[in-house]
Tab-separated table of C-alpha atoms and ligand atoms in Angstrom:
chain	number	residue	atom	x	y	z
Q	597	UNK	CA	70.954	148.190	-78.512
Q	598	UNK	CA	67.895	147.529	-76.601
Q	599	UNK	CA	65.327	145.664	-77.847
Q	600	UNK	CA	61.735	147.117	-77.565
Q	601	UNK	CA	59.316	146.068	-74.859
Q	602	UNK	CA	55.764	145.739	-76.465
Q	603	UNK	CA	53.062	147.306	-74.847
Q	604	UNK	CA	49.277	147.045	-75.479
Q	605	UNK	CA	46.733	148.859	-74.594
Q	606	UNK	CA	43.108	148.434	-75.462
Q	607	UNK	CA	40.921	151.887	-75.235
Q	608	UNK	CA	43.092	153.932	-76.179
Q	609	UNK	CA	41.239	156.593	-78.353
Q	610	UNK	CA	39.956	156.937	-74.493
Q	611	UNK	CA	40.393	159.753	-72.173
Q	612	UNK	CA	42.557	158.090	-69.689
Q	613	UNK	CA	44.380	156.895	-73.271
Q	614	UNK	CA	45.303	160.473	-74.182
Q	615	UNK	CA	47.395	160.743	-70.794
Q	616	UNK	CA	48.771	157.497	-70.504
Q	617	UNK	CA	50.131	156.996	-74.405
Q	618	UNK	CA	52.355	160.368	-73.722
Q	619	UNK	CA	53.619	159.446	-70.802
Q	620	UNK	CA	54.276	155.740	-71.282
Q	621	UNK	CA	56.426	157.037	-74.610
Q	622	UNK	CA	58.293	159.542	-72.178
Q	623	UNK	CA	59.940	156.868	-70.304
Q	624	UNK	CA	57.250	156.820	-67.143
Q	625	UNK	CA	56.648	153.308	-67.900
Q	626	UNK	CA	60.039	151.665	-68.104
Q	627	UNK	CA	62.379	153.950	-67.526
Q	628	UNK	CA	64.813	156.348	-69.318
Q	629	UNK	CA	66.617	153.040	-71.236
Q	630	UNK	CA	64.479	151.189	-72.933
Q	631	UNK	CA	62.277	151.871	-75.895
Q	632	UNK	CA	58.901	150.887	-76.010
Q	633	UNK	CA	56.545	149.169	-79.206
Q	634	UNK	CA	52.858	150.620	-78.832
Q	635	UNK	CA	49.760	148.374	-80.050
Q	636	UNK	CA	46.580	149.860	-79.034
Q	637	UNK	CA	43.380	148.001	-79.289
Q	638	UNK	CA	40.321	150.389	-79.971
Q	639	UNK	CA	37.037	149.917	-81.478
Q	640	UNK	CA	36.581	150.083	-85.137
Q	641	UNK	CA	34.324	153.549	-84.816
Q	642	UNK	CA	37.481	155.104	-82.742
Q	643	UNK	CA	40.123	154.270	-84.607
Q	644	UNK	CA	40.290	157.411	-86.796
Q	645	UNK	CA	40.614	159.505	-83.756
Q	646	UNK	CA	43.083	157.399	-82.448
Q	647	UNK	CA	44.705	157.998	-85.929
Q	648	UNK	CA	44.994	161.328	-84.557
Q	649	UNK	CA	46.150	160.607	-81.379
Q	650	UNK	CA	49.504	158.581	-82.673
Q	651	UNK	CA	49.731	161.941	-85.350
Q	652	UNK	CA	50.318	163.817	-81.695
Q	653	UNK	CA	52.615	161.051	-80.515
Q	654	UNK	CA	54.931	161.179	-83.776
Q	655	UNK	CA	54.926	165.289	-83.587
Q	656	UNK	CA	56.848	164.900	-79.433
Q	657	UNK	CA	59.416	163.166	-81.414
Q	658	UNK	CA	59.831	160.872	-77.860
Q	659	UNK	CA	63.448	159.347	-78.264
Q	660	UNK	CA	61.821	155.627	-76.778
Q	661	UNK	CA	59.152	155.475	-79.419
Q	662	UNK	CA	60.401	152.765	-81.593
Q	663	UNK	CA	57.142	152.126	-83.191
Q	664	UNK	CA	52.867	152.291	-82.649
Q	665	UNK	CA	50.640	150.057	-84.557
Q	666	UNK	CA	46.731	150.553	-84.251
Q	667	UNK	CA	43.615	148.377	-84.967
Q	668	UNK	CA	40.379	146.635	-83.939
Q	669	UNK	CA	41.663	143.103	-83.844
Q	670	UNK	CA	42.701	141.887	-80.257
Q	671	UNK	CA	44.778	138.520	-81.688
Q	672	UNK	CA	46.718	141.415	-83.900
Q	673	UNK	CA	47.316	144.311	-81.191
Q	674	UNK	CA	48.534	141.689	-78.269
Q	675	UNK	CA	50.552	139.830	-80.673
Q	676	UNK	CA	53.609	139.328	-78.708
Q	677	UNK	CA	52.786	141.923	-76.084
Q	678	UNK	CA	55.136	142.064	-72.826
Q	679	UNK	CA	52.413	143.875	-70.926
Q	680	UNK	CA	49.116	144.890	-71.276
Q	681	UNK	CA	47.024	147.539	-70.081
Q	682	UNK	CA	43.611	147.180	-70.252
Q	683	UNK	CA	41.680	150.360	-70.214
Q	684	UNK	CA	38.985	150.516	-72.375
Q	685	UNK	CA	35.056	149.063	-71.232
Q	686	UNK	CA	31.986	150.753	-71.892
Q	687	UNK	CA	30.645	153.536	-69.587
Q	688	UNK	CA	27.617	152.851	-67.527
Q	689	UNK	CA	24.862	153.993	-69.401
Q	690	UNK	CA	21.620	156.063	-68.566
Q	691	UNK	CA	19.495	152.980	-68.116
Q	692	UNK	CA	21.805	150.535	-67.657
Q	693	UNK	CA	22.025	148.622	-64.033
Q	694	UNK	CA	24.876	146.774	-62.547
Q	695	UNK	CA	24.083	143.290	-64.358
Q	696	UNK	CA	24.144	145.111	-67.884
Q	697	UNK	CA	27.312	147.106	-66.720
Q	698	UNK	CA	29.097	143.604	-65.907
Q	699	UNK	CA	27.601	142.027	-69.241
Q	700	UNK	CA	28.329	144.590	-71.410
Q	701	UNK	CA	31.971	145.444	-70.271
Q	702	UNK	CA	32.440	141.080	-69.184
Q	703	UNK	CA	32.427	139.944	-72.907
Q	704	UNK	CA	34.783	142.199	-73.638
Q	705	UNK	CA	36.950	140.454	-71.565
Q	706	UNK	CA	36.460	137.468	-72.515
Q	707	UNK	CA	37.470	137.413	-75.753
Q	708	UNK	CA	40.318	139.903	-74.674
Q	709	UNK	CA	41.792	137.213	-71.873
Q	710	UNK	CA	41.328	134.435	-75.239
Q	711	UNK	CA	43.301	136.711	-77.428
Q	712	UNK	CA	46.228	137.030	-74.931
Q	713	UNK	CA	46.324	133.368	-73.924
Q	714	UNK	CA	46.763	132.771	-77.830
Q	715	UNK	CA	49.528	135.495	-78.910
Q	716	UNK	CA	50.751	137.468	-75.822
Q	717	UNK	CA	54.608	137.038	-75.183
Q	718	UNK	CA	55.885	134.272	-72.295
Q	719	UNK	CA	56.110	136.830	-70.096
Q	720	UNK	CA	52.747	138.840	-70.427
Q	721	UNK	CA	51.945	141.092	-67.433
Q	722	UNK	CA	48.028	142.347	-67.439
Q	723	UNK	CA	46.688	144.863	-65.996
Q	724	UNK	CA	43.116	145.905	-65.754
Q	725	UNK	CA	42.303	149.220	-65.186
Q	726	UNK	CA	38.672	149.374	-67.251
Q	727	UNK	CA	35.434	149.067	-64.503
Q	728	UNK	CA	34.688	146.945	-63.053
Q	729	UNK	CA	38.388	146.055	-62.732
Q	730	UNK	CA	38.694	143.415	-60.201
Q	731	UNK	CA	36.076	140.995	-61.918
Q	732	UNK	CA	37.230	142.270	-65.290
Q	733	UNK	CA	40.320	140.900	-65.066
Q	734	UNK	CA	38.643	137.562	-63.152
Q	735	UNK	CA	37.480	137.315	-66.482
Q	736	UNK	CA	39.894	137.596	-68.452
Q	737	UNK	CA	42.454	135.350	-65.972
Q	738	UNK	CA	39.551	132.637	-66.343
Q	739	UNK	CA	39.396	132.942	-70.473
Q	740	UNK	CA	43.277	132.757	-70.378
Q	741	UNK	CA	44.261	128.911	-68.937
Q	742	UNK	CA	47.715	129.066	-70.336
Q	743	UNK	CA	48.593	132.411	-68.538
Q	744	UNK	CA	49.737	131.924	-65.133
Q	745	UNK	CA	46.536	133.186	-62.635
Q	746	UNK	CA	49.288	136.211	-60.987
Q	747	UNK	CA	49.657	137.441	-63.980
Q	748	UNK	CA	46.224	139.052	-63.954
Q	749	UNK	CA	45.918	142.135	-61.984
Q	750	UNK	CA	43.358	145.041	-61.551
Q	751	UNK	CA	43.698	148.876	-60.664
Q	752	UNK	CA	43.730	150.137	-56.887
Q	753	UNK	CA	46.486	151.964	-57.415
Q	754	UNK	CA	44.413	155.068	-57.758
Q	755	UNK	CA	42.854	154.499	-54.493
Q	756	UNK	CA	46.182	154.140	-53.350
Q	757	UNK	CA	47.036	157.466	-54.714
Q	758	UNK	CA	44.348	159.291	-53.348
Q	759	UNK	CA	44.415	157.617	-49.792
Q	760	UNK	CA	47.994	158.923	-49.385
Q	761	UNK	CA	47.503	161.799	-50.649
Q	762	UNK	CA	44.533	163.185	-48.571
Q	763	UNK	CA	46.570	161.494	-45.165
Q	764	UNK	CA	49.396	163.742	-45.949
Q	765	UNK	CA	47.736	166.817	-46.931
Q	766	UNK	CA	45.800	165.925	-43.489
Q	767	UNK	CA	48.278	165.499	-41.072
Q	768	UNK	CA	50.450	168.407	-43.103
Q	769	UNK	CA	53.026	166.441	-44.050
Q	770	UNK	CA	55.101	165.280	-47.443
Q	771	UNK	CA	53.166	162.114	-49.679
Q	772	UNK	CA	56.895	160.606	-49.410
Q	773	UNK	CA	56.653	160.258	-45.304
Q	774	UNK	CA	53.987	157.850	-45.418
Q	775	UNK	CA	54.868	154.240	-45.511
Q	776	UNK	CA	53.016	151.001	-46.159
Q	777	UNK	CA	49.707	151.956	-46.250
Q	778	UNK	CA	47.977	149.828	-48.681
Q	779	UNK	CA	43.938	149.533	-49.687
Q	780	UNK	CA	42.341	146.623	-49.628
Q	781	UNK	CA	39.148	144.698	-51.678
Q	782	UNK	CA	37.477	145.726	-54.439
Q	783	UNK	CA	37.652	149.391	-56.593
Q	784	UNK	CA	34.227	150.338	-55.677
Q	785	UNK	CA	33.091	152.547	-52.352
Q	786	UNK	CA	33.710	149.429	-50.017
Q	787	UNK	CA	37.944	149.496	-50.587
Q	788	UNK	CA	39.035	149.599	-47.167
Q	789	UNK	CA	42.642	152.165	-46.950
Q	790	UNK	CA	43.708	150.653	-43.532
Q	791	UNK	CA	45.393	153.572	-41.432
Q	792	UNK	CA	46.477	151.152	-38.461
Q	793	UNK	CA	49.629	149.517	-40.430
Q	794	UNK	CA	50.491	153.009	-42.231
Q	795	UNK	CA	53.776	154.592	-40.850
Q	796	UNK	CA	53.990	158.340	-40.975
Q	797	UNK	CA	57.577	158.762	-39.974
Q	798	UNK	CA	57.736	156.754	-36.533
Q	799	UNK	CA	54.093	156.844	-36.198
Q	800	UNK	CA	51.313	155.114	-36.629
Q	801	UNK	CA	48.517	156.756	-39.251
Q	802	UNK	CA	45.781	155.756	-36.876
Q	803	UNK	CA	47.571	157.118	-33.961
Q	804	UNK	CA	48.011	160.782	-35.470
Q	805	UNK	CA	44.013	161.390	-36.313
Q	806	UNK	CA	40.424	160.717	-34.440
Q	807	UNK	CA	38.719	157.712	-34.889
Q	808	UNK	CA	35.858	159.215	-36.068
Q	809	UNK	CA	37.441	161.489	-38.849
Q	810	UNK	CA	38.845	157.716	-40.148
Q	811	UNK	CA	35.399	156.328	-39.979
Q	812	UNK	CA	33.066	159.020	-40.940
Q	813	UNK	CA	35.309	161.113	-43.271
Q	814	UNK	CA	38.482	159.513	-44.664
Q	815	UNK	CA	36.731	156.407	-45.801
Q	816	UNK	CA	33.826	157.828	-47.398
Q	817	UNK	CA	35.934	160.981	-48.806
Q	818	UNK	CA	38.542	158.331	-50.570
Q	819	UNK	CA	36.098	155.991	-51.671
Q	820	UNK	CA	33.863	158.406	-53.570
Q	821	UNK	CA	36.393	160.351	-54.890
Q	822	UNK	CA	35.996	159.312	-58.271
Q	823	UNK	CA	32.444	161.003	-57.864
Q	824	UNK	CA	33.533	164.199	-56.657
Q	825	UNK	CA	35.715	164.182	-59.388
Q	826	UNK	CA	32.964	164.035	-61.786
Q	827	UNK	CA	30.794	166.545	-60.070
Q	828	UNK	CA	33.967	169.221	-60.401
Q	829	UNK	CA	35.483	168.113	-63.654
Q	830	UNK	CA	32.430	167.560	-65.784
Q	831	UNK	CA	34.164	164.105	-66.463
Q	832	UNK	CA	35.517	160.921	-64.682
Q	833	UNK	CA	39.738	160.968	-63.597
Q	834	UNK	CA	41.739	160.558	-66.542
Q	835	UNK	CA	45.084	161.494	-65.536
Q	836	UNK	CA	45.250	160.353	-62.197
Q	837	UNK	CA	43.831	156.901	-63.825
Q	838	UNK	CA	46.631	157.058	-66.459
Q	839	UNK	CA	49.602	158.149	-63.536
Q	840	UNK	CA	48.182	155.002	-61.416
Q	841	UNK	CA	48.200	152.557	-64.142
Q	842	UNK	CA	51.667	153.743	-64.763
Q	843	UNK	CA	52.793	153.375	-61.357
Q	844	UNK	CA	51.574	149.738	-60.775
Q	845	UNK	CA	52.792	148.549	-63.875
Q	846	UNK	CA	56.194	150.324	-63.192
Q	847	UNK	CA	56.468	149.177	-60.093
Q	848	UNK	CA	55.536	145.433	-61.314
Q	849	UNK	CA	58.199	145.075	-63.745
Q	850	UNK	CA	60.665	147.140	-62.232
Q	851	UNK	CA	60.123	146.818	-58.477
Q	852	UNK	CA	59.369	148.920	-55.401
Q	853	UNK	CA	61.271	149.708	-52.321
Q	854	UNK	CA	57.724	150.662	-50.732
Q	855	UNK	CA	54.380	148.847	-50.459
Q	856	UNK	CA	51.864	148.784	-52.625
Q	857	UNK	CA	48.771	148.004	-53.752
Q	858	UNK	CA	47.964	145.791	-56.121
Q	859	UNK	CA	44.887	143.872	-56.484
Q	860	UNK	CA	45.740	140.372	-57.078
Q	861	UNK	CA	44.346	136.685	-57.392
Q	862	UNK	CA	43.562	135.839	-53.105
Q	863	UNK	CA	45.507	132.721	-52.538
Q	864	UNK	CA	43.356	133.029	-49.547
Q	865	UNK	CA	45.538	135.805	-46.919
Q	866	UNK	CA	43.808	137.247	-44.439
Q	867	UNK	CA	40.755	135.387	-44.841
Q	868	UNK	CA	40.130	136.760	-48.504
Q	869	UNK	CA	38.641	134.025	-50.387
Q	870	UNK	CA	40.560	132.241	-53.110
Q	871	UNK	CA	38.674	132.927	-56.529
Q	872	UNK	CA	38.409	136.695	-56.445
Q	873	UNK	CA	40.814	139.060	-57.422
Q	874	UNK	CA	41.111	141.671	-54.429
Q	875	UNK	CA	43.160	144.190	-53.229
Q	876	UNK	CA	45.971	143.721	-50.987
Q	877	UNK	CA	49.362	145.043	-49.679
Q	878	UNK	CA	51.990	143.741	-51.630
Q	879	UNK	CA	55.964	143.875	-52.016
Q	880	UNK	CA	57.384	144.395	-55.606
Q	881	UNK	CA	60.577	142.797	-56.598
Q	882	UNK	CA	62.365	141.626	-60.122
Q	883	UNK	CA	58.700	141.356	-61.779
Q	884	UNK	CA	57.697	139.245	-58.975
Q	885	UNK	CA	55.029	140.310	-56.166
Q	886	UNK	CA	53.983	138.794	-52.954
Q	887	UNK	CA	50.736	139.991	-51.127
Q	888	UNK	CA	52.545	141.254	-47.596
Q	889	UNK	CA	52.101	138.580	-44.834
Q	890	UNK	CA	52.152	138.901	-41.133
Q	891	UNK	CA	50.003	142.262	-40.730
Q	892	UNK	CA	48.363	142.310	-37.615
Q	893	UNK	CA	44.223	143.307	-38.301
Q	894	UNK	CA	41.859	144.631	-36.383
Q	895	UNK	CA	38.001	143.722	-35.934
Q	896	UNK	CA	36.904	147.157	-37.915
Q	897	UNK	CA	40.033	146.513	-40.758
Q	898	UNK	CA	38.984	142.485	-40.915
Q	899	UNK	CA	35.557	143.903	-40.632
Q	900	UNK	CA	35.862	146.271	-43.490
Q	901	UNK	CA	38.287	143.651	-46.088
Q	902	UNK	CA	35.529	140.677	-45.682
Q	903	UNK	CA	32.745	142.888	-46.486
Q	904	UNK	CA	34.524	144.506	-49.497
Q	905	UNK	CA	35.490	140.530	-50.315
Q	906	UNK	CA	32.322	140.273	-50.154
Q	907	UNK	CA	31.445	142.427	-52.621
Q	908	UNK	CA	33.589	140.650	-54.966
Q	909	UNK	CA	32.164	137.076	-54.463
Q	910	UNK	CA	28.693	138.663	-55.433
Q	911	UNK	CA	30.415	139.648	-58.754
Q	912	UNK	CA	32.264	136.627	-59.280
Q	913	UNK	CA	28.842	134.498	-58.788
Q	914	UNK	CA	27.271	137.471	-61.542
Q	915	UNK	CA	29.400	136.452	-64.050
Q	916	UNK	CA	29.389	133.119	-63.317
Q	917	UNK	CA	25.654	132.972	-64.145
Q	918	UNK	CA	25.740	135.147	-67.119
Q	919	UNK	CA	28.296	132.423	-68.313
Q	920	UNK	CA	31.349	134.485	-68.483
Q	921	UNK	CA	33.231	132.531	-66.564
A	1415	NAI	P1	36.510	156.528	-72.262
A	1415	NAI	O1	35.079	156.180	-72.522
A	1415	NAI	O2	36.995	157.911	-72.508
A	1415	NAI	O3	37.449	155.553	-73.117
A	1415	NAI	C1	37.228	154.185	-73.192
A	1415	NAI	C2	37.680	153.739	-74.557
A	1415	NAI	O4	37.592	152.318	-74.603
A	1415	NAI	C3	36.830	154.297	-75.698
A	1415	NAI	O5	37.666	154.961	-76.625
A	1415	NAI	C4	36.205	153.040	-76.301
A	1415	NAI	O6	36.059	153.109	-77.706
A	1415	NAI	C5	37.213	151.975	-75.906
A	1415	NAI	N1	36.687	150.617	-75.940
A	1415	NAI	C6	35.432	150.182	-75.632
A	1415	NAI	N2	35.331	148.868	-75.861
A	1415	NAI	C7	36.533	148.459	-76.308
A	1415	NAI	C8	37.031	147.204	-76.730
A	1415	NAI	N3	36.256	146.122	-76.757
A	1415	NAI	N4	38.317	147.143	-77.136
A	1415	NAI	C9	39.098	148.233	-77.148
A	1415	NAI	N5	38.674	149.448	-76.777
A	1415	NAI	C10	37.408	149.551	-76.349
A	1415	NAI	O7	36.788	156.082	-70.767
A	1415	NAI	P2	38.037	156.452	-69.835
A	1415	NAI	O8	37.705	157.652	-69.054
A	1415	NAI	O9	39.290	156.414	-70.618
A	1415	NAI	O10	37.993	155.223	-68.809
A	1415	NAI	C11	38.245	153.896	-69.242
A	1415	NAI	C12	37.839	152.903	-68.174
A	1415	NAI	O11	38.626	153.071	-67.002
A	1415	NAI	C13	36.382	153.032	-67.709
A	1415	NAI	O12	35.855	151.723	-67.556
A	1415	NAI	C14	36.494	153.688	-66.355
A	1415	NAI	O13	35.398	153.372	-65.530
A	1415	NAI	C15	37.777	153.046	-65.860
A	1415	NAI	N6	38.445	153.743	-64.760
A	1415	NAI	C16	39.037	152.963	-63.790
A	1415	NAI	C17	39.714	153.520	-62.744
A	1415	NAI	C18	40.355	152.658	-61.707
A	1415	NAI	O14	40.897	153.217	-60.738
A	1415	NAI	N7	40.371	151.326	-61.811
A	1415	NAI	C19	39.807	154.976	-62.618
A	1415	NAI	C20	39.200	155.721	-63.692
A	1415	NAI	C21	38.536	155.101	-64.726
């Protein structure tokens, strides 16, 4: 019989927690063989709803659902974990800037990224999908020497998601005809989705739509997606977050005939400075991934990635004074 893979993941008394548990007991995760150990990581406050939460997961009777353990202590829920999905951080609060967000949420990181380098299994697999992702898991890769740096990822997936999704509902075709488009930099309204490598069929993305509508209203209609979202909903993507984080992990440990995008430790491609963890095309393949070389870039997409790189640096030097890293 197959032995269970363990899966952690922190937040899960969360909103994007009561989509993802389901399906990641389903099978969406690893696929229709193997079963799957649950050890979510909450708060101590949350963890009588999330009580509730694994009373919902006993009552689907899910076939792959060997076992779920709950609690507050990090060491304990990552305890020999084979991947880990790190969802929960604090909200932004009323009040709260940018340097508070990245305090708040950064020492939660740090003593997560501790508490995996001590008890995770050999082959751990992180990924961050809590805000800010890309320097969360900086901080946790940095508070984790004995993990191997590529093991720490962050979210773009969604971005991914929604790029493809609004190209193909643009140019009227299926999400399946589009090919190797990937996002680039940081999960915040700088990400760059770069239309002049994507393939729609034979074509080129860029070649099939205006200039301008790339410029003035793909861009900013992906990247702030998240708030229209909120403005509709009443309440940030939870679904779409949980189907992304899926799909990335999925894709990680089981591989992907497509591109993707994964944001990953730069070893320094295209320009992208070593030391941040940015967004990038990449090719999936027997847990392995390799950020997709030989892309020819323009001046507005090598434009567009430094400036979101950018971005990133400014956070990585944030942390590094707060003395997170
Ligand atoms: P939520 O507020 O509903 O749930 C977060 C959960 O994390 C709460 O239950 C909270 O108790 C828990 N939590 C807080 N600190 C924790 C800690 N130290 N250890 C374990 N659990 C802890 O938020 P939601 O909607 O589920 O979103 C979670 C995160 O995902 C947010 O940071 C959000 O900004 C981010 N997000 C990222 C996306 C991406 O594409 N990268 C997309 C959507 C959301």
């Amino acid at each position: 019989s197959n032995t269970p893979v363990k899966v952690a993941v922190t937040g899960a008394a969360g909103q994007i927690g009561y989509s993802l548990l389901f399906r990641i007991a389903s099978g969406a995760l690893l696929g229709p063989e193997t079963p799957v150990a649950l050890q979510l990581l909450e708060v101590t406050p949350a963890l009588k709803a999330l009580e509730g939460v694994v009373m919902e997961l006993d009552d689907c009777a899910f076939p792959l659902l060997h076992s779920v353990e709950i609690g507050d202590d990090a060491e304990k829920m990552f305890d020999g974990a084979n991947a880990a999905l790190l969802v929960g951080a604090m909200p932004r609060k009323e009040g709260m800037d940018r340097s508070d967000l990245l305090s708040a949420n950064g020492k939660i990181f740090t003593g997560q990224g501790a508490a995996l380098n001590k008890v995770a299994a050999d082959d751990i697999k992180i990924l961050v999908t809590g805000n800010p992702a890309n320097t969360n898991a900086l901080i946790a890769k940095e508070n984790a020497p004995d993990i191997p740096a590529e093991r720490f990822n962050a979210l773009t997936r969604l971005d991914h998601n929604r790029a493809k999704a609004m190209l193909a509902k643009k140019l009227e075709v299926s999400v399946s005809e589009i090919k190797d488009l990937a996002i680039w930099g940081n999960h915040d309204d700088s990400m760059y989705p770069d239309l002049y490598n994507t393939k729609v069929g034979d074509n080129i993305a860029a070649d099939l739509v205006d200039e301008a509508w790339i410029k003035d209203e793909y861009i900013p209609t992906v990247a702030t997606r998240g708030g229209a979202i909120i403005k509709a909903r009443g309440a940030s993507s939870a679904a779409s977050a949980a189907s992304a984080t899926i799909d990335h992990m999925h894709d990680w440990l089981l591989g992907s005939d497509e591109i993707v995008s994964m944001s990953v430790p730069s070893d320094g491609s295209y320009g992208v400075p070593e030391g941040i963890i940015s967004s990038f095309p990449c090719r999936v393949k027997d847990g392995k991934y390799e950020i997709v070389q030989g892309l020819e870039l323009n001046e507005f997409s090598k434009e567009r990635i430094l400036a979101s790189a950018k971005r990133l640096q400014d956070e990585r030097a944030a942390v590094e004074k707060l003395g997170l890293i």
